[in-house]
CSV table of C-alpha atoms in Angstrom, one decimal:
chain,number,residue,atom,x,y,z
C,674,UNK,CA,-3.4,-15.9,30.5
C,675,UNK,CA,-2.5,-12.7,32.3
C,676,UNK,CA,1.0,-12.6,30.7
C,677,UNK,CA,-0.9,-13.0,27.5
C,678,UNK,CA,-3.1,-10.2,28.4
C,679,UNK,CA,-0.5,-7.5,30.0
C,680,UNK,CA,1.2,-8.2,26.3
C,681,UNK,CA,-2.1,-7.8,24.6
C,682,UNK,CA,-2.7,-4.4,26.5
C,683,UNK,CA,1.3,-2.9,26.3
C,684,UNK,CA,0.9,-3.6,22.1
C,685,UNK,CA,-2.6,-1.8,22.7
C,686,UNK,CA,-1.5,1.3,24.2
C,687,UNK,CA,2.1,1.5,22.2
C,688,UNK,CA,-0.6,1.2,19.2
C,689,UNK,CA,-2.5,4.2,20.6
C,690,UNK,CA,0.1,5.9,21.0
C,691,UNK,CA,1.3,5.4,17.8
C,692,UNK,CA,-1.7,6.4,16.2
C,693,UNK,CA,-1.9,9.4,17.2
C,694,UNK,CA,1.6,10.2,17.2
C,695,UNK,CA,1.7,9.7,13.5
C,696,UNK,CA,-2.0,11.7,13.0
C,697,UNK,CA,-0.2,14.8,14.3
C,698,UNK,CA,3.0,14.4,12.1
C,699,UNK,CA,1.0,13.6,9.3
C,700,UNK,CA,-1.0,16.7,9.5
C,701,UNK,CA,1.9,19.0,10.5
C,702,UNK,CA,4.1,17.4,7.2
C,703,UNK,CA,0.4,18.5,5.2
C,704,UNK,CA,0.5,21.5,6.8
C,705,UNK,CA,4.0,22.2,5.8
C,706,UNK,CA,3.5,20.9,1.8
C,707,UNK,CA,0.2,22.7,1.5
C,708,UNK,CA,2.9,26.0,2.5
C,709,UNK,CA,5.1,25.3,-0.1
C,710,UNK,CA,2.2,25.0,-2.6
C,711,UNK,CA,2.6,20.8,-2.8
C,712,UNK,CA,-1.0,20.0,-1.1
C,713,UNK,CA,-0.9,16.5,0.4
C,714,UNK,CA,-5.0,15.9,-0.7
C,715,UNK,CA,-4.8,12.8,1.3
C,716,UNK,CA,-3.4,13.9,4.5
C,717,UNK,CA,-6.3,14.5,6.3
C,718,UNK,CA,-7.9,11.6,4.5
C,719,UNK,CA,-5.6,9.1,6.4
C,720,UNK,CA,-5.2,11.1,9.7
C,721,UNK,CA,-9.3,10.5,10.4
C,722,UNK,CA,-8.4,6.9,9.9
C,723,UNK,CA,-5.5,7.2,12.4
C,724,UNK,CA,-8.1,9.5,14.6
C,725,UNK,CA,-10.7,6.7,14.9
C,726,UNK,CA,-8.1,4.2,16.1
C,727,UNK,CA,-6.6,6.1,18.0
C,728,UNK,CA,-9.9,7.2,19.7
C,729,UNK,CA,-11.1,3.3,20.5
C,730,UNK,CA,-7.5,2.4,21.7
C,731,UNK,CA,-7.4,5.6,23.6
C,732,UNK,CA,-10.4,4.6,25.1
C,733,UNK,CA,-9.7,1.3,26.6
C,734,UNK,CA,-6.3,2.6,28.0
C,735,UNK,CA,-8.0,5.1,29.9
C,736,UNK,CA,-10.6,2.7,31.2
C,737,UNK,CA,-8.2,0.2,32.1
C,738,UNK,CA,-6.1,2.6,33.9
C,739,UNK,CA,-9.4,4.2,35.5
C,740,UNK,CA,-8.4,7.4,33.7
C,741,UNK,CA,-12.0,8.5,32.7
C,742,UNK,CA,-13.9,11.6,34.0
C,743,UNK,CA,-16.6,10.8,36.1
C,744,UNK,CA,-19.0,12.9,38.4
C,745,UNK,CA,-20.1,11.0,41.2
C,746,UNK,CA,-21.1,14.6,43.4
C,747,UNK,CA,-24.4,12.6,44.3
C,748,UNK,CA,-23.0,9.0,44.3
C,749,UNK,CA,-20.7,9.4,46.6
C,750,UNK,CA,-23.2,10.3,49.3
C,751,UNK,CA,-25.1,6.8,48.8
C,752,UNK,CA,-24.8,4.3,51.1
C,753,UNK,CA,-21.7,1.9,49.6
C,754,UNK,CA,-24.4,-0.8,48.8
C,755,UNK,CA,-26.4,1.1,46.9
C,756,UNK,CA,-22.8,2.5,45.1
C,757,UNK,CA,-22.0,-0.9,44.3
C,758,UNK,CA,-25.5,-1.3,42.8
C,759,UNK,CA,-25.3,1.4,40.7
C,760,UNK,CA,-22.2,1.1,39.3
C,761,UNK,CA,-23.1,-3.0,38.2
C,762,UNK,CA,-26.0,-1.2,36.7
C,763,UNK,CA,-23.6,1.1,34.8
C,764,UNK,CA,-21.2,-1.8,33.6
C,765,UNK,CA,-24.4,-3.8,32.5
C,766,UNK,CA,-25.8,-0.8,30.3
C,767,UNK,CA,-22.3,-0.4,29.0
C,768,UNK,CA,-21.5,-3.9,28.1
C,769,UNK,CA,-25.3,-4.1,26.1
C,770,UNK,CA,-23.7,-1.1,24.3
C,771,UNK,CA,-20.6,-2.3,23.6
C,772,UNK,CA,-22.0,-5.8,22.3
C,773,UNK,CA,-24.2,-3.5,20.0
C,774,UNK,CA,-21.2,-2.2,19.1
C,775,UNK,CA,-19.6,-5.1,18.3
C,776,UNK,CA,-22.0,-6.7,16.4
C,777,UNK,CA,-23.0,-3.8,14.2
C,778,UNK,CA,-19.4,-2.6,13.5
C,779,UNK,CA,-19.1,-5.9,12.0
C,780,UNK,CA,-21.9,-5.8,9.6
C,781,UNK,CA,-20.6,-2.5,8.9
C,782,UNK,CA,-16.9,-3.6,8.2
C,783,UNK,CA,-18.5,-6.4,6.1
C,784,UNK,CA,-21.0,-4.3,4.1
C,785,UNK,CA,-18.4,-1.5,3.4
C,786,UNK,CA,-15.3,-3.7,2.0
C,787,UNK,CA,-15.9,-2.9,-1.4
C,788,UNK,CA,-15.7,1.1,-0.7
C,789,UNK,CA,-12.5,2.9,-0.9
C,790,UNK,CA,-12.2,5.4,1.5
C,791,UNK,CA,-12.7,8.7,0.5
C,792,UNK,CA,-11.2,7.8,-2.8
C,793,UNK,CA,-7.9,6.6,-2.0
C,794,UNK,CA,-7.4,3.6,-4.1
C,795,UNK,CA,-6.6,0.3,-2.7
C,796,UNK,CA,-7.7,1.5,1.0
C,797,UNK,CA,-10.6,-0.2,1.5
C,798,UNK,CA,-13.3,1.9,4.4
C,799,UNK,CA,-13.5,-1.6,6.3
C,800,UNK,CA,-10.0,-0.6,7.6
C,801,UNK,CA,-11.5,2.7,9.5
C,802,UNK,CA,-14.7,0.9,10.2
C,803,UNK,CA,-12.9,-2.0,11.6
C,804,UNK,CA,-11.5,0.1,14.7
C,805,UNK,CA,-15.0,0.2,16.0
C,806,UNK,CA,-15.6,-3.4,16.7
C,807,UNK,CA,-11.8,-4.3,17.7
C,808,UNK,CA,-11.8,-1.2,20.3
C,809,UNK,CA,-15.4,-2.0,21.5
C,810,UNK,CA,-14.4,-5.8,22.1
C,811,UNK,CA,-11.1,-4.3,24.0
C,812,UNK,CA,-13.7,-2.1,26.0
C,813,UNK,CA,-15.7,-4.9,26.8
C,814,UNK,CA,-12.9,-7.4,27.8
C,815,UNK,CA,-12.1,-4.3,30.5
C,816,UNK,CA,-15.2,-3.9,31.3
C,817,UNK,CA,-15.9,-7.6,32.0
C,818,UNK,CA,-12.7,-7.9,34.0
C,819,UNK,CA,-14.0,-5.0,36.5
C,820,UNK,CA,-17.4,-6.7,36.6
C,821,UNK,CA,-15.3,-9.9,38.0
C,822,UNK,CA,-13.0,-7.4,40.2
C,823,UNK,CA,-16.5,-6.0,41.4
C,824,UNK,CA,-18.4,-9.7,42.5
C,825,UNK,CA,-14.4,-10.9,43.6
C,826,UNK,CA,-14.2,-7.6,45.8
C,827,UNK,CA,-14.9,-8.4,49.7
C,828,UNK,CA,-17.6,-6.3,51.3
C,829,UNK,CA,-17.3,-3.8,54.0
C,830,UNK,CA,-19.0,-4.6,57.5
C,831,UNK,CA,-22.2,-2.9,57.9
């Protein structure tokens, strides 16, 4: 399973990557056609798909990798006990959000399959809305595995 995983997260972040690799060419090649007076109407259209991808995948690499910003001024100086409750209070909040997440950015891919996004025919909106639930359920696989790493982790002497 952890082969299967550390594939699963290399095609995620190559994916990421690639999303937002091709958001910035796609709005520089815009860029340069609306110069030479051919506007590229769609451009920008297709580059906030690429944007919310690239956001979700974004996310979960940076999770993963413990990449996020955090302020823990205040935490810090709590005894480690009380750190370790806090921060299994944090990942339960965020996995109840996530699951909302989930769930809802289902019903919303579902309701929204018949809409073409922002007119461009044959791309359905289900394709942008999609990337909320499949980069929520990434999020919340991450999130459970620290959960596990949390309980797993030995505690210090007191």
């Amino acid at each position: 399973m952890t082969k299967f995983y550390e594939t699963l997260c290399a095609a995620e972040a190559f994916a990421a990557r690639l999303t937002l690799l091709a958001m910035v060419i796609l709005i520089f090649v815009a860029g340069i056609a609306r110069l030479l007076l051919v506007p590229m109407n769609w451009a920008m259209d297709a580059s906030t798909c690429l944007f919310a991808w690239s956001c979700f995948l974004s996310a979960d690499v940076a999770w993963r990798e413990d990449k996020l910003m955090n302020v823990d001024a205040l935490v810090r100086r709590f005894p480690e006990k009380t750190r370790r409750f806090l921060k299994m209070f944090n990942y339960s909040v965020l996995v109840g959000f996530l699951l909302y997440l989930i769930l809802f950015g289902i019903y919303l891919s579902y309701t929204t399959r018949a809409r073409t996004f922002q007119g461009i025919p044959g791309f359905s909106y289900t394709w942008v809305t999609l990337s909320v639930p499949v980069g929520a359920t990434f999020l919340l696989i991450t999130t459970l595995l620290r959960i596990r790493r949390e309980i797993l982790r030995v505690r210090p002497e007191e």
